[in-house]
PDB file of C-alpha atoms in Angstrom:
ATOM      1  CA  MET A 181     131.951 -86.091 161.854  1.00 38.00           C
ATOM      2  CA  GLU A 182     129.184 -88.349 160.528  1.00 42.00           C
ATOM      3  CA  ALA A 183     127.424 -88.438 163.903  1.00 54.00           C
ATOM      4  CA  LYS A 184     128.193 -84.805 164.679  1.00 69.00           C
ATOM      5  CA  HIS A 185     126.009 -83.365 161.933  1.00 75.00           C
ATOM      6  CA  GLU A 186     123.418 -86.057 161.459  1.00 84.00           C
ATOM      7  CA  LYS A 187     120.678 -83.478 160.739  1.00 89.00           C
ATOM      8  CA  TYR A 188     122.600 -82.177 157.708  1.00 91.00           C
ATOM      9  CA  HIS A 189     123.316 -85.711 156.499  1.00 90.00           C
ATOM     10  CA  ARG A 190     119.592 -86.574 156.691  1.00 91.00           C
ATOM     11  CA  LEU A 191     118.711 -83.385 154.810  1.00 92.00           C
ATOM     12  CA  ILE A 192     121.257 -84.030 152.049  1.00 93.00           C
ATOM     13  CA  GLU A 193     120.242 -87.683 151.737  1.00 92.00           C
ATOM     14  CA  TYR A 194     116.574 -86.738 151.324  1.00 92.00           C
ATOM     15  CA  CYS A 195     117.413 -84.197 148.604  1.00 93.00           C
ATOM     16  CA  ARG A 196     119.247 -86.816 146.561  1.00 89.00           C
ATOM     17  CA  SER A 197     115.827 -88.343 145.856  1.00 90.00           C
ATOM     18  CA  ILE A 198     114.476 -85.211 144.106  1.00 93.00           C
ATOM     19  CA  PRO A 199     115.590 -83.744 140.748  1.00 94.00           C
ATOM     20  CA  ALA A 200     118.732 -81.581 140.798  1.00 96.00           C
ATOM     21  CA  THR A 201     117.903 -77.862 140.964  1.00 97.00           C
ATOM     22  CA  PRO A 202     119.198 -75.790 138.006  1.00 98.00           C
ATOM     23  CA  THR A 203     121.456 -73.265 139.758  1.00 98.00           C
ATOM     24  CA  ALA A 204     123.548 -70.326 138.543  1.00 98.00           C
ATOM     25  CA  VAL A 205     126.865 -70.366 140.416  1.00 98.00           C
ATOM     26  CA  VAL A 206     127.940 -66.725 140.455  1.00 98.00           C
ATOM     27  CA  HIS A 207     131.659 -65.965 139.979  1.00 97.00           C
ATOM     28  CA  PRO A 208     133.111 -69.233 141.374  1.00 96.00           C
ATOM     29  CA  CYS A 209     136.686 -67.961 141.243  1.00 96.00           C
ATOM     30  CA  ASP A 210     138.160 -69.520 144.349  1.00 94.00           C
ATOM     31  CA  ARG A 211     138.691 -73.176 145.141  1.00 94.00           C
ATOM     32  CA  SER A 212     136.101 -73.508 147.919  1.00 92.00           C
ATOM     33  CA  SER A 213     133.192 -72.045 145.921  1.00 94.00           C
ATOM     34  CA  LEU A 214     133.995 -74.019 142.747  1.00 96.00           C
ATOM     35  CA  GLU A 215     134.621 -77.245 144.652  1.00 95.00           C
ATOM     36  CA  GLY A 216     131.417 -76.819 146.689  1.00 94.00           C
ATOM     37  CA  ALA A 217     129.318 -76.354 143.545  1.00 96.00           C
ATOM     38  CA  VAL A 218     130.880 -79.354 141.783  1.00 97.00           C
ATOM     39  CA  GLU A 219     130.482 -81.599 144.867  1.00 96.00           C
ATOM     40  CA  ALA A 220     126.809 -80.587 145.114  1.00 96.00           C
ATOM     41  CA  ALA A 221     126.389 -81.411 141.424  1.00 97.00           C
ATOM     42  CA  LYS A 222     128.068 -84.795 141.800  1.00 96.00           C
ATOM     43  CA  ILE A 223     125.546 -85.954 144.388  1.00 95.00           C
ATOM     44  CA  GLY A 224     122.583 -84.554 142.465  1.00 96.00           C
ATOM     45  CA  LEU A 225     121.628 -81.532 144.595  1.00 96.00           C
ATOM     46  CA  ILE A 226     122.138 -78.888 141.895  1.00 97.00           C
ATOM     47  CA  ALA A 227     122.621 -78.723 138.132  1.00 98.00           C
ATOM     48  CA  PRO A 228     125.135 -75.861 137.987  1.00 98.00           C
ATOM     49  CA  VAL A 229     125.626 -73.188 135.359  1.00 98.00           C
ATOM     50  CA  LEU A 230     128.995 -71.536 136.047  1.00 98.00           C
ATOM     51  CA  VAL A 231     128.807 -67.766 135.499  1.00 98.00           C
ATOM     52  CA  GLY A 232     132.087 -65.844 135.475  1.00 98.00           C
ATOM     53  CA  PRO A 233     135.379 -65.270 133.632  1.00 98.00           C
ATOM     54  CA  LYS A 234     135.852 -68.485 131.643  1.00 97.00           C
ATOM     55  CA  ALA A 235     139.656 -68.488 131.417  1.00 97.00           C
ATOM     56  CA  ARG A 236     140.053 -67.806 135.133  1.00 97.00           C
ATOM     57  CA  ILE A 237     137.594 -70.527 136.168  1.00 97.00           C
ATOM     58  CA  GLU A 238     139.203 -73.051 133.807  1.00 97.00           C
ATOM     59  CA  GLU A 239     142.682 -72.259 135.149  1.00 97.00           C
ATOM     60  CA  LEU A 240     141.435 -72.615 138.734  1.00 97.00           C
ATOM     61  CA  ALA A 241     139.805 -75.953 137.909  1.00 97.00           C
ATOM     62  CA  ARG A 242     142.997 -77.194 136.247  1.00 97.00           C
ATOM     63  CA  THR A 243     145.309 -76.249 139.119  1.00 97.00           C
ATOM     64  CA  ALA A 244     142.856 -77.563 141.771  1.00 96.00           C
ATOM     65  CA  GLY A 245     142.125 -80.792 139.897  1.00 97.00           C
ATOM     66  CA  ILE A 246     138.376 -80.086 139.636  1.00 96.00           C
ATOM     67  CA  ASP A 247     136.550 -81.487 136.601  1.00 96.00           C
ATOM     68  CA  ILE A 248     134.177 -78.815 135.269  1.00 97.00           C
ATOM     69  CA  ALA A 249     133.786 -80.300 131.772  1.00 96.00           C
ATOM     70  CA  PRO A 250     130.200 -81.555 132.380  1.00 96.00           C
ATOM     71  CA  TYR A 251     128.865 -78.122 133.348  1.00 97.00           C
ATOM     72  CA  PRO A 252     127.770 -75.253 131.092  1.00 98.00           C
ATOM     73  CA  MET A 253     129.559 -71.944 131.541  1.00 98.00           C
ATOM     74  CA  ILE A 254     128.630 -68.357 130.741  1.00 98.00           C
ATOM     75  CA  ASP A 255     131.702 -66.201 130.145  1.00 98.00           C
ATOM     76  CA  VAL A 256     131.462 -62.740 131.731  1.00 97.00           C
ATOM     77  CA  PRO A 257     134.480 -60.581 132.579  1.00 96.00           C
ATOM     78  CA  TYR A 258     134.039 -59.633 136.249  1.00 95.00           C
ATOM     79  CA  SER A 259     131.963 -60.247 139.383  1.00 95.00           C
ATOM     80  CA  GLU A 260     129.307 -57.534 138.981  1.00 96.00           C
ATOM     81  CA  ALA A 261     128.626 -58.682 135.418  1.00 97.00           C
ATOM     82  CA  ALA A 262     128.379 -62.272 136.678  1.00 97.00           C
ATOM     83  CA  ALA A 263     125.703 -61.270 139.197  1.00 97.00           C
ATOM     84  CA  ILE A 264     123.686 -59.447 136.520  1.00 97.00           C
ATOM     85  CA  ALA A 265     124.001 -62.387 134.083  1.00 97.00           C
ATOM     86  CA  ALA A 266     122.929 -64.890 136.752  1.00 98.00           C
ATOM     87  CA  VAL A 267     119.847 -62.825 137.621  1.00 98.00           C
ATOM     88  CA  GLN A 268     118.972 -62.721 133.924  1.00 97.00           C
ATOM     89  CA  LEU A 269     119.114 -66.541 133.796  1.00 98.00           C
ATOM     90  CA  VAL A 270     116.451 -66.606 136.520  1.00 97.00           C
ATOM     91  CA  ARG A 271     114.283 -64.083 134.682  1.00 96.00           C
ATOM     92  CA  GLU A 272     114.528 -66.255 131.543  1.00 97.00           C
ATOM     93  CA  GLY A 273     113.438 -69.333 133.522  1.00 96.00           C
ATOM     94  CA  LYS A 274     116.718 -71.172 132.929  1.00 97.00           C
ATOM     95  CA  VAL A 275     117.697 -71.615 136.598  1.00 97.00           C
ATOM     96  CA  GLU A 276     115.721 -71.979 139.838  1.00 97.00           C
ATOM     97  CA  ALA A 277     118.378 -70.912 142.357  1.00 97.00           C
ATOM     98  CA  LEU A 278     121.467 -68.730 142.697  1.00 98.00           C
ATOM     99  CA  MET A 279     124.660 -69.741 144.486  1.00 97.00           C
ATOM    100  CA  LYS A 280     127.219 -67.175 145.658  1.00 96.00           C
ATOM    101  CA  GLY A 281     130.769 -67.770 144.520  1.00 95.00           C
ATOM    102  CA  SER A 282     133.782 -65.651 145.467  1.00 94.00           C
ATOM    103  CA  LEU A 283     132.189 -62.235 144.945  1.00 95.00           C
ATOM    104  CA  HIS A 284     131.000 -60.017 147.809  1.00 93.00           C
ATOM    105  CA  THR A 285     127.471 -60.651 149.075  1.00 92.00           C
ATOM    106  CA  ASP A 286     126.642 -56.965 148.460  1.00 92.00           C
ATOM    107  CA  GLU A 287     127.500 -57.324 144.759  1.00 95.00           C
ATOM    108  CA  LEU A 288     125.201 -60.312 144.334  1.00 96.00           C
ATOM    109  CA  MET A 289     122.341 -58.809 146.332  1.00 95.00           C
ATOM    110  CA  ALA A 290     122.577 -55.480 144.474  1.00 95.00           C
ATOM    111  CA  ALA A 291     121.741 -57.321 141.242  1.00 96.00           C
ATOM    112  CA  VAL A 292     118.965 -59.309 142.960  1.00 96.00           C
ATOM    113  CA  VAL A 293     117.143 -56.267 144.417  1.00 95.00           C
ATOM    114  CA  ARG A 294     117.375 -53.961 141.387  1.00 94.00           C
ATOM    115  CA  ARG A 295     113.939 -52.474 140.822  1.00 91.00           C
ATOM    116  CA  ASP A 296     113.851 -52.810 137.046  1.00 88.00           C
ATOM    117  CA  SER A 297     115.865 -55.952 136.295  1.00 88.00           C
ATOM    118  CA  GLY A 298     116.165 -57.791 139.603  1.00 92.00           C
ATOM    119  CA  LEU A 299     114.274 -60.557 141.347  1.00 95.00           C
ATOM    120  CA  ARG A 300     112.110 -58.634 143.795  1.00 94.00           C
ATOM    121  CA  THR A 301     108.760 -59.918 145.035  1.00 93.00           C
ATOM    122  CA  SER A 302     106.240 -58.266 147.341  1.00 93.00           C
ATOM    123  CA  ARG A 303     108.124 -59.862 150.256  1.00 95.00           C
ATOM    124  CA  ARG A 304     111.154 -58.348 151.994  1.00 96.00           C
ATOM    125  CA  VAL A 305     114.372 -60.215 151.182  1.00 97.00           C
ATOM    126  CA  SER A 306     115.840 -61.869 154.288  1.00 97.00           C
ATOM    127  CA  HIS A 307     118.468 -64.398 155.324  1.00 97.00           C
ATOM    128  CA  CYS A 308     118.115 -67.607 157.331  1.00 98.00           C
ATOM    129  CA  PHE A 309     120.760 -69.782 158.903  1.00 97.00           C
ATOM    130  CA  VAL A 310     119.736 -73.424 159.200  1.00 97.00           C
ATOM    131  CA  MET A 311     121.992 -74.479 162.063  1.00 96.00           C
ATOM    132  CA  ASP A 312     122.968 -78.018 162.957  1.00 94.00           C
ATOM    133  CA  VAL A 313     123.899 -77.731 166.647  1.00 93.00           C
ATOM    134  CA  PRO A 314     125.509 -80.870 168.102  1.00 92.00           C
ATOM    135  CA  GLY A 315     123.438 -82.267 170.954  1.00 89.00           C
ATOM    136  CA  HIS A 316     120.316 -80.305 169.948  1.00 89.00           C
ATOM    137  CA  ALA A 317     117.526 -82.544 168.671  1.00 88.00           C
ATOM    138  CA  GLU A 318     116.298 -80.321 165.825  1.00 89.00           C
ATOM    139  CA  ALA A 319     117.922 -77.986 163.349  1.00 93.00           C
ATOM    140  CA  LEU A 320     117.528 -74.339 164.408  1.00 97.00           C
ATOM    141  CA  ILE A 321     116.506 -71.643 161.934  1.00 98.00           C
ATOM    142  CA  ILE A 322     117.947 -68.226 162.906  1.00 98.00           C
ATOM    143  CA  THR A 323     116.823 -65.056 161.129  1.00 98.00           C
ATOM    144  CA  ASP A 324     117.957 -62.444 160.138  1.00 97.00           C
ATOM    145  CA  ALA A 325     121.680 -62.470 160.790  1.00 95.00           C
ATOM    146  CA  ALA A 326     123.054 -61.356 157.414  1.00 93.00           C
ATOM    147  CA  VAL A 327     120.852 -59.027 155.330  1.00 94.00           C
ATOM    148  CA  ASN A 328     118.540 -56.718 157.322  1.00 96.00           C
ATOM    149  CA  ILE A 329     120.559 -54.560 159.716  1.00 96.00           C
ATOM    150  CA  ALA A 330     117.856 -52.976 161.892  1.00 97.00           C
ATOM    151  CA  PRO A 331     114.501 -54.216 160.561  1.00 98.00           C
ATOM    152  CA  THR A 332     111.285 -52.348 161.227  1.00 98.00           C
ATOM    153  CA  LEU A 333     108.176 -54.083 162.532  1.00 98.00           C
ATOM    154  CA  GLU A 334     106.825 -54.280 158.969  1.00 97.00           C
ATOM    155  CA  GLU A 335     110.065 -55.839 157.759  1.00 98.00           C
ATOM    156  CA  LYS A 336     110.134 -58.262 160.690  1.00 98.00           C
ATOM    157  CA  ALA A 337     106.706 -59.519 159.646  1.00 98.00           C
ATOM    158  CA  ASP A 338     108.158 -60.485 156.243  1.00 98.00           C
ATOM    159  CA  ILE A 339     111.311 -61.924 157.839  1.00 98.00           C
ATOM    160  CA  LEU A 340     109.103 -64.052 160.104  1.00 98.00           C
ATOM    161  CA  GLN A 341     106.890 -65.288 157.250  1.00 98.00           C
ATOM    162  CA  ASN A 342     109.961 -66.124 155.131  1.00 98.00           C
ATOM    163  CA  ALA A 343     111.361 -68.232 157.982  1.00 98.00           C
ATOM    164  CA  ILE A 344     108.041 -70.022 158.539  1.00 98.00           C
ATOM    165  CA  ASP A 345     107.775 -70.818 154.826  1.00 97.00           C
ATOM    166  CA  LEU A 346     111.349 -72.154 154.907  1.00 97.00           C
ATOM    167  CA  ALA A 347     110.533 -74.416 157.858  1.00 97.00           C
ATOM    168  CA  HIS A 348     107.585 -75.861 155.924  1.00 97.00           C
ATOM    169  CA  ALA A 349     109.796 -76.410 152.858  1.00 96.00           C
ATOM    170  CA  LEU A 350     112.156 -78.346 155.155  1.00 95.00           C
ATOM    171  CA  HIS A 351     109.211 -80.531 156.273  1.00 94.00           C
ATOM    172  CA  VAL A 352     109.217 -79.298 159.877  1.00 95.00           C
ATOM    173  CA  THR A 353     106.038 -80.840 161.284  1.00 94.00           C
ATOM    174  CA  GLU A 354     105.308 -78.120 163.858  1.00 97.00           C
ATOM    175  CA  VAL A 355     106.916 -74.714 163.351  1.00 98.00           C
ATOM    176  CA  ARG A 356     107.514 -73.060 166.743  1.00 98.00           C
ATOM    177  CA  VAL A 357     108.907 -69.522 166.544  1.00 98.00           C
ATOM    178  CA  ALA A 358     110.462 -67.639 169.449  1.00 98.00           C
ATOM    179  CA  ILE A 359     110.773 -63.875 168.954  1.00 98.00           C
ATOM    180  CA  LEU A 360     113.918 -63.147 170.918  1.00 98.00           C
ATOM    181  CA  SER A 361     114.799 -60.263 173.171  1.00 98.00           C
ATOM    182  CA  ALA A 362     116.788 -59.843 176.385  1.00 96.00           C
ATOM    183  CA  MET A 363     113.709 -60.611 178.498  1.00 95.00           C
ATOM    184  CA  GLU A 364     110.358 -62.359 178.305  1.00 95.00           C
ATOM    185  CA  THR A 365     108.165 -59.479 179.479  1.00 96.00           C
ATOM    186  CA  VAL A 366     107.043 -56.481 177.432  1.00 97.00           C
ATOM    187  CA  ASN A 367     109.052 -53.434 178.440  1.00 98.00           C
ATOM    188  CA  PRO A 368     108.346 -50.113 176.672  1.00 97.00           C
ATOM    189  CA  LYS A 369     112.003 -49.156 177.170  1.00 98.00           C
ATOM    190  CA  VAL A 370     113.119 -52.187 175.101  1.00 98.00           C
ATOM    191  CA  PRO A 371     111.608 -51.759 171.607  1.00 97.00           C
ATOM    192  CA  SER A 372     112.227 -55.384 170.552  1.00 98.00           C
ATOM    193  CA  THR A 373     109.853 -56.595 173.298  1.00 98.00           C
ATOM    194  CA  VAL A 374     107.076 -54.309 172.049  1.00 98.00           C
ATOM    195  CA  GLU A 375     107.619 -55.446 168.444  1.00 98.00           C
ATOM    196  CA  ALA A 376     107.580 -59.081 169.591  1.00 98.00           C
ATOM    197  CA  ALA A 377     104.180 -58.542 171.194  1.00 98.00           C
ATOM    198  CA  ALA A 378     102.891 -56.836 168.037  1.00 98.00           C
ATOM    199  CA  LEU A 379     104.121 -59.713 165.836  1.00 98.00           C
ATOM    200  CA  CYS A 380     102.306 -62.205 168.074  1.00 98.00           C
ATOM    201  CA  LYS A 381      99.079 -60.214 167.658  1.00 98.00           C
ATOM    202  CA  MET A 382      99.649 -60.199 163.875  1.00 98.00           C
ATOM    203  CA  VAL A 383      99.815 -64.000 164.096  1.00 98.00           C
ATOM    204  CA  ASP A 384      96.548 -64.012 166.068  1.00 98.00           C
ATOM    205  CA  ARG A 385      94.929 -61.919 163.320  1.00 98.00           C
ATOM    206  CA  LYS A 386      96.282 -64.247 160.572  1.00 98.00           C
ATOM    207  CA  GLN A 387      98.490 -61.528 159.091  1.00 98.00           C
ATOM    208  CA  ILE A 388     101.316 -64.043 159.550  1.00 98.00           C
ATOM    209  CA  THR A 389     100.431 -67.723 159.160  1.00 98.00           C
ATOM    210  CA  GLY A 390     101.790 -71.247 159.412  1.00 98.00           C
ATOM    211  CA  ALA A 391     103.384 -71.365 162.859  1.00 98.00           C
ATOM    212  CA  VAL A 392     102.962 -71.187 166.601  1.00 98.00           C
ATOM    213  CA  VAL A 393     104.662 -67.941 167.592  1.00 98.00           C
ATOM    214  CA  ASP A 394     105.516 -66.477 170.993  1.00 98.00           C
ATOM    215  CA  GLY A 395     107.551 -63.565 172.267  1.00 96.00           C
ATOM    216  CA  PRO A 396     109.262 -61.768 173.653  1.00 98.00           C
ATOM    217  CA  LEU A 397     111.352 -64.680 174.912  1.00 98.00           C
ATOM    218  CA  ALA A 398     114.941 -64.672 176.133  1.00 97.00           C
ATOM    219  CA  LEU A 399     117.214 -67.237 174.504  1.00 97.00           C
ATOM    220  CA  ASP A 400     117.340 -69.514 177.549  1.00 96.00           C
ATOM    221  CA  ASN A 401     113.599 -69.873 177.929  1.00 95.00           C
ATOM    222  CA  ALA A 402     113.141 -70.112 174.140  1.00 97.00           C
ATOM    223  CA  ILE A 403     115.203 -73.298 173.799  1.00 96.00           C
ATOM    224  CA  ASN A 404     115.473 -74.782 177.299  1.00 94.00           C
ATOM    225  CA  LEU A 405     112.383 -76.339 178.922  1.00 95.00           C
ATOM    226  CA  GLU A 406     113.826 -76.128 182.418  1.00 96.00           C
ATOM    227  CA  ALA A 407     114.539 -72.398 182.043  1.00 95.00           C
ATOM    228  CA  ALA A 408     110.974 -71.853 180.820  1.00 95.00           C
ATOM    229  CA  ARG A 409     109.605 -73.857 183.777  1.00 95.00           C
ATOM    230  CA  ILE A 410     111.629 -71.874 186.329  1.00 95.00           C
ATOM    231  CA  LYS A 411     110.361 -68.608 184.822  1.00 93.00           C
ATOM    232  CA  GLN A 412     106.811 -70.080 184.869  1.00 95.00           C
ATOM    233  CA  ILE A 413     106.231 -69.306 181.185  1.00 94.00           C
ATOM    234  CA  ALA A 414     103.191 -71.205 179.951  1.00 91.00           C
ATOM    235  CA  SER A 415     103.656 -71.390 176.186  1.00 94.00           C
ATOM    236  CA  PRO A 416     103.688 -74.016 173.418  1.00 95.00           C
ATOM    237  CA  VAL A 417     106.907 -72.397 172.142  1.00 97.00           C
ATOM    238  CA  ALA A 418     108.943 -71.724 175.297  1.00 96.00           C
ATOM    239  CA  GLY A 419     111.715 -74.270 175.679  1.00 96.00           C
ATOM    240  CA  ARG A 420     110.865 -75.890 172.326  1.00 96.00           C
ATOM    241  CA  ALA A 421     111.489 -73.242 169.649  1.00 98.00           C
ATOM    242  CA  ASN A 422     112.861 -74.407 166.297  1.00 97.00           C
ATOM    243  CA  VAL A 423     112.853 -70.933 164.686  1.00 98.00           C
ATOM    244  CA  LEU A 424     114.533 -67.968 166.386  1.00 98.00           C
ATOM    245  CA  LEU A 425     113.675 -64.445 165.178  1.00 98.00           C
ATOM    246  CA  VAL A 426     116.370 -62.065 166.442  1.00 98.00           C
ATOM    247  CA  PRO A 427     115.955 -58.333 167.183  1.00 98.00           C
ATOM    248  CA  ASP A 428     118.573 -57.150 164.680  1.00 98.00           C
ATOM    249  CA  LEU A 429     121.498 -58.261 162.547  1.00 97.00           C
ATOM    250  CA  GLU A 430     124.099 -57.734 165.294  1.00 97.00           C
ATOM    251  CA  ALA A 431     122.269 -59.986 167.744  1.00 97.00           C
ATOM    252  CA  GLY A 432     121.672 -62.637 165.077  1.00 97.00           C
ATOM    253  CA  ASN A 433     125.243 -62.583 163.836  1.00 95.00           C
ATOM    254  CA  MET A 434     126.613 -62.976 167.359  1.00 97.00           C
ATOM    255  CA  LEU A 435     124.155 -65.783 168.152  1.00 97.00           C
ATOM    256  CA  ALA A 436     124.957 -67.733 164.986  1.00 96.00           C
ATOM    257  CA  LYS A 437     128.728 -67.314 165.362  1.00 94.00           C
ATOM    258  CA  SER A 438     128.574 -68.224 169.055  1.00 96.00           C
ATOM    259  CA  LEU A 439     126.881 -71.483 168.134  1.00 96.00           C
ATOM    260  CA  SER A 440     129.427 -72.117 165.372  1.00 93.00           C
ATOM    261  CA  PHE A 441     132.608 -71.323 167.263  1.00 93.00           C
ATOM    262  CA  LEU A 442     131.663 -72.246 170.840  1.00 95.00           C
ATOM    263  CA  ALA A 443     129.225 -75.111 170.300  1.00 93.00           C
ATOM    264  CA  GLY A 444     130.662 -76.611 167.086  1.00 92.00           C
ATOM    265  CA  ALA A 445     127.547 -75.899 165.021  1.00 92.00           C
ATOM    266  CA  ASP A 446     127.457 -75.676 161.228  1.00 91.00           C
ATOM    267  CA  ALA A 447     125.423 -72.933 159.587  1.00 93.00           C
ATOM    268  CA  ALA A 448     123.846 -73.439 156.155  1.00 95.00           C
ATOM    269  CA  GLY A 449     122.808 -70.073 154.739  1.00 94.00           C
ATOM    270  CA  ILE A 450     119.993 -69.094 152.392  1.00 97.00           C
ATOM    271  CA  VAL A 451     118.326 -65.862 151.267  1.00 97.00           C
ATOM    272  CA  LEU A 452     114.541 -65.865 150.829  1.00 97.00           C
ATOM    273  CA  GLY A 453     111.974 -63.373 149.585  1.00 96.00           C
ATOM    274  CA  ALA A 454     113.350 -63.111 146.036  1.00 96.00           C
ATOM    275  CA  ARG A 455     111.947 -65.034 143.057  1.00 96.00           C
ATOM    276  CA  VAL A 456     114.340 -67.909 143.752  1.00 97.00           C
ATOM    277  CA  PRO A 457     116.342 -69.099 146.772  1.00 97.00           C
ATOM    278  CA  ILE A 458     119.869 -67.714 147.000  1.00 97.00           C
ATOM    279  CA  ILE A 459     122.599 -69.908 148.496  1.00 96.00           C
ATOM    280  CA  LEU A 460     124.894 -67.672 150.536  1.00 92.00           C
ATOM    281  CA  THR A 461     128.077 -69.377 151.627  1.00 86.00           C
ATOM    282  CA  SER A 462     131.091 -68.143 153.550  1.00 82.00           C
ATOM    283  CA  ARG A 463     134.716 -68.762 152.644  1.00 80.00           C
ATOM    284  CA  ALA A 464     135.057 -70.485 156.030  1.00 80.00           C
ATOM    285  CA  ASP A 465     132.257 -72.985 155.272  1.00 84.00           C
ATOM    286  CA  SER A 466     133.088 -76.675 155.139  1.00 87.00           C
ATOM    287  CA  ILE A 467     132.072 -78.760 152.136  1.00 88.00           C
ATOM    288  CA  LEU A 468     129.316 -80.308 154.292  1.00 90.00           C
ATOM    289  CA  THR A 469     127.890 -76.869 155.086  1.00 91.00           C
ATOM    290  CA  ARG A 470     127.968 -75.909 151.389  1.00 93.00           C
ATOM    291  CA  LEU A 471     126.159 -79.133 150.500  1.00 94.00           C
ATOM    292  CA  ALA A 472     123.569 -78.504 153.237  1.00 95.00           C
ATOM    293  CA  SER A 473     122.984 -74.964 151.883  1.00 96.00           C
ATOM    294  CA  CYS A 474     122.385 -76.448 148.421  1.00 96.00           C
ATOM    295  CA  ALA A 475     119.991 -79.019 149.900  1.00 96.00           C
ATOM    296  CA  VAL A 476     118.021 -76.282 151.689  1.00 96.00           C
ATOM    297  CA  ALA A 477     117.757 -74.320 148.420  1.00 97.00           C
ATOM    298  CA  ALA A 478     116.673 -77.471 146.562  1.00 96.00           C
ATOM    299  CA  LEU A 479     113.798 -77.984 149.005  1.00 96.00           C
ATOM    300  CA  VAL A 480     112.746 -74.325 148.771  1.00 96.00           C
ATOM    301  CA  ALA A 481     112.789 -74.543 144.953  1.00 95.00           C
ATOM    302  CA  LYS A 482     110.737 -77.746 145.116  1.00 94.00           C
ATOM    303  CA  ALA A 483     108.189 -76.123 147.435  1.00 94.00           C
ATOM    304  CA  ARG A 484     107.846 -73.236 144.970  1.00 91.00           C
ATOM    305  CA  ARG A 485     107.309 -75.612 142.062  1.00 90.00           C
ATOM    306  CA  ASP A 486     104.716 -77.557 144.056  1.00 90.00           C
ATOM    307  CA  ASN A 487     102.897 -74.354 145.049  1.00 86.00           C
ATOM    308  CA  ALA A 488     102.890 -73.119 141.452  1.00 81.00           C
ATOM    309  CA  LYS A 489     101.326 -76.431 140.331  1.00 81.00           C
ATOM    310  CA  ALA A 490      98.713 -76.223 143.084  1.00 81.00           C
ATOM    311  CA  VAL A 491      97.773 -72.665 142.100  1.00 75.00           C
ATOM    312  CA  GLY A 492      97.834 -73.515 138.391  1.00 65.00           C
TER     313      GLY A 492
END
């Protein structure tokens, strides 16, 4: 296992050298979410504030043998209230990240995107998987496979910029984005190819910055140099992409789960575009994946602090 996910281990090890990120853990009422948060705290990735029904969390910790004594807790009666309380902690400047516990993603995101009391910015909220694929040299960022169902061109521009910013926070030296479709030529009958071409022109015009972007590209010629050579695609991205922008949520979800269940990949999940990074985990996630998600959020939070200092 150590060798299998060496990219995650490197990421986690690096994050142990930076201060722990104050993080509201929202409704950690099952073993995996509570254990993941405590493990991340033990190795210095996050400084958790547990937000949820106090008696229930304490009983869970007791029966599971998890020591939660070192961590502050905010007692709220149910999951929706926990999401609202966690968002308020961000607005008060007390935490710099949110971590999903055992509540539904929709409940957490509803509190995040509320117009009056949420954590909206001018940027569209979107999700990224940072995938550690065995045998693949670099981590792959896949977006958006969890939040935006059928994004418009305008929304895709934000999704793309969020992913580029994430890659920079993760210290990717050259960000190479492939805008995926079923083919690598523009076909008016396939809207995702037309939108891919438009996004590339937006990059040319500096409406989207920070990466080398190409598309449309099919998956094979996005990540395999030989496939790109056979198709005679001359591009700095083709065959070498480290960020994959998918046409819609269905395509992204199938791609990410194919890599997980057929190629043995792990998928750390994070939501971007809100005031703070949001760690989205699945009940099926291993402890390593949960730790990697916390490490990704820690680097995003650090990048935001550094940017704020630079602007200030």
